[in-house]
Amino acid sequence: STGSMFRASMQAESEVGLLARRCIERGELVPDSVTVEIVKERIQQADCSKGFLLDGFPRSVAQAESLDEALQALRKELDAAVNITIPAEESVSRIANRRVCAQCGASAQAGGARDAGVAAVCRECGGKLVQRPDDTPETAQHRLKVYAAQTKPVADYYQRQGRLITVDGLRPVEQVFASIIARLQPADKMINEA
Ligand code: AMP
């Protein structure tokens, strides 16, 4: 997750962290050159040798193109790009209600009708749940504008490559997960989503 990598560099107060903080707090993207570099470095680490999943990357067509070039140089190929869709107003509400574990980074939904019973501690590790500073309704609205201008074209980019898997994110997590897994099967075993 590039977002998590940026939050770690912010905590470490590195040069990348200081730059990332300015962008993240405004709901802007971190510049492509910086983002691409951290991803390139990360995917060459040993735990990525058998494959990897990128979360929140690429978020611009320039990032997608750089990823293709980097993978080509590494003689690797992207299997699929997963696009989980929800209406804009639902994403603002999920962002406003999102809490993250200060200890392990897991996400949870707090309050509201969706998950009224969520405890104030992390279900995974018992850590303290906190709100991300960029998870305000105002920043969320701006992030949606940035999404429409810079990230939505990435879906078209992968559609043209025949790699795009679009799933409806308005269903329970287990169903969304099952749809993705089913669509990631090789073509001869593919189960079409209803
Ligand atoms: P996330 O945790 O995925 O919601 O990302 C939080 C913030 O980190 C975003 O709003 C951006 O400011 C920044 N960020 C994460 N991933 C990227 C990316 N691929 N390109 C540029 N900025 C990013």
CSV table of C-alpha atoms and ligand atoms in Angstrom, one decimal, residues 1-7 10 20-32 34-36 38-39 55-60 63 95 98 132 134-135 139 143 146 150-151, ligand 1:
chain,number,residue,atom,x,y,z
A,1,SER,CA,0.0,0.0,0.0
A,2,THR,CA,1.6,3.2,-1.1
A,3,GLY,CA,-0.5,5.2,1.4
A,4,SER,CA,0.9,3.0,4.2
A,5,MET,CA,4.4,3.4,2.9
A,6,PHE,CA,3.9,7.2,2.9
A,7,ARG,CA,2.5,7.2,6.4
A,10,MET,CA,6.0,10.5,7.6
A,20,ALA,CA,4.1,13.2,1.5
A,21,ARG,CA,2.6,15.0,4.5
A,22,ARG,CA,2.1,18.2,2.6
A,23,CYS,CA,0.3,16.3,-0.3
A,24,ILE,CA,-1.7,13.9,1.9
A,25,GLU,CA,-3.0,16.6,4.2
A,26,ARG,CA,-4.3,18.6,1.2
A,27,GLY,CA,-5.8,15.4,-0.4
A,28,GLU,CA,-3.4,15.7,-3.4
A,29,LEU,CA,-1.4,12.9,-4.9
A,30,VAL,CA,2.3,12.6,-4.0
A,31,PRO,CA,4.3,13.4,-7.2
A,32,ASP,CA,4.5,10.5,-9.6
A,34,VAL,CA,8.5,9.9,-5.9
A,35,THR,CA,5.7,7.4,-5.8
A,36,VAL,CA,7.1,5.3,-8.7
A,38,ILE,CA,9.2,3.8,-3.7
A,39,VAL,CA,7.1,1.1,-5.6
A,55,ASP,CA,-2.9,-1.3,-3.0
A,56,GLY,CA,-3.6,2.3,-4.0
A,57,PHE,CA,-1.1,2.2,-6.9
A,58,PRO,CA,-1.1,3.2,-9.7
A,59,ARG,CA,-3.2,6.3,-9.2
A,60,SER,CA,-2.3,8.1,-12.5
A,63,GLN,CA,2.3,5.8,-12.8
A,95,ILE,CA,-14.0,7.7,4.8
A,98,ARG,CA,-13.1,5.0,8.9
A,132,ARG,CA,-6.6,9.5,9.9
A,134,ASP,CA,-6.9,13.2,6.0
A,135,ASP,CA,-10.2,11.4,6.6
A,139,THR,CA,-10.4,16.3,2.3
A,143,ARG,CA,-9.8,13.4,-3.1
A,146,VAL,CA,-8.5,14.2,-7.8
A,150,GLN,CA,-6.2,11.5,-12.4
A,151,THR,CA,-7.1,8.0,-11.2
B,1,AMP,P1,-4.5,5.8,0.9
B,1,AMP,O1,-4.0,5.3,2.2
B,1,AMP,O2,-4.4,4.9,-0.2
B,1,AMP,O3,-5.9,6.4,1.1
B,1,AMP,O4,-3.6,7.1,0.5
B,1,AMP,C1,-3.5,8.2,1.3
B,1,AMP,C2,-2.8,9.3,0.5
B,1,AMP,O5,-1.5,9.0,0.2
B,1,AMP,C3,-3.5,9.7,-0.8
B,1,AMP,O6,-4.6,10.6,-0.6
B,1,AMP,C4,-2.3,10.4,-1.5
B,1,AMP,O7,-2.1,11.7,-1.0
B,1,AMP,C5,-1.1,9.5,-1.1
B,1,AMP,N1,-1.0,8.4,-2.1
B,1,AMP,C6,-1.2,7.1,-1.8
B,1,AMP,N2,-1.0,6.3,-2.9
B,1,AMP,C7,-0.6,7.2,-3.9
B,1,AMP,C8,-0.2,7.1,-5.3
B,1,AMP,N3,-0.2,5.9,-5.9
B,1,AMP,N4,0.2,8.2,-5.9
B,1,AMP,C9,0.2,9.4,-5.3
B,1,AMP,N5,-0.2,9.6,-4.0
B,1,AMP,C10,-0.6,8.5,-3.3
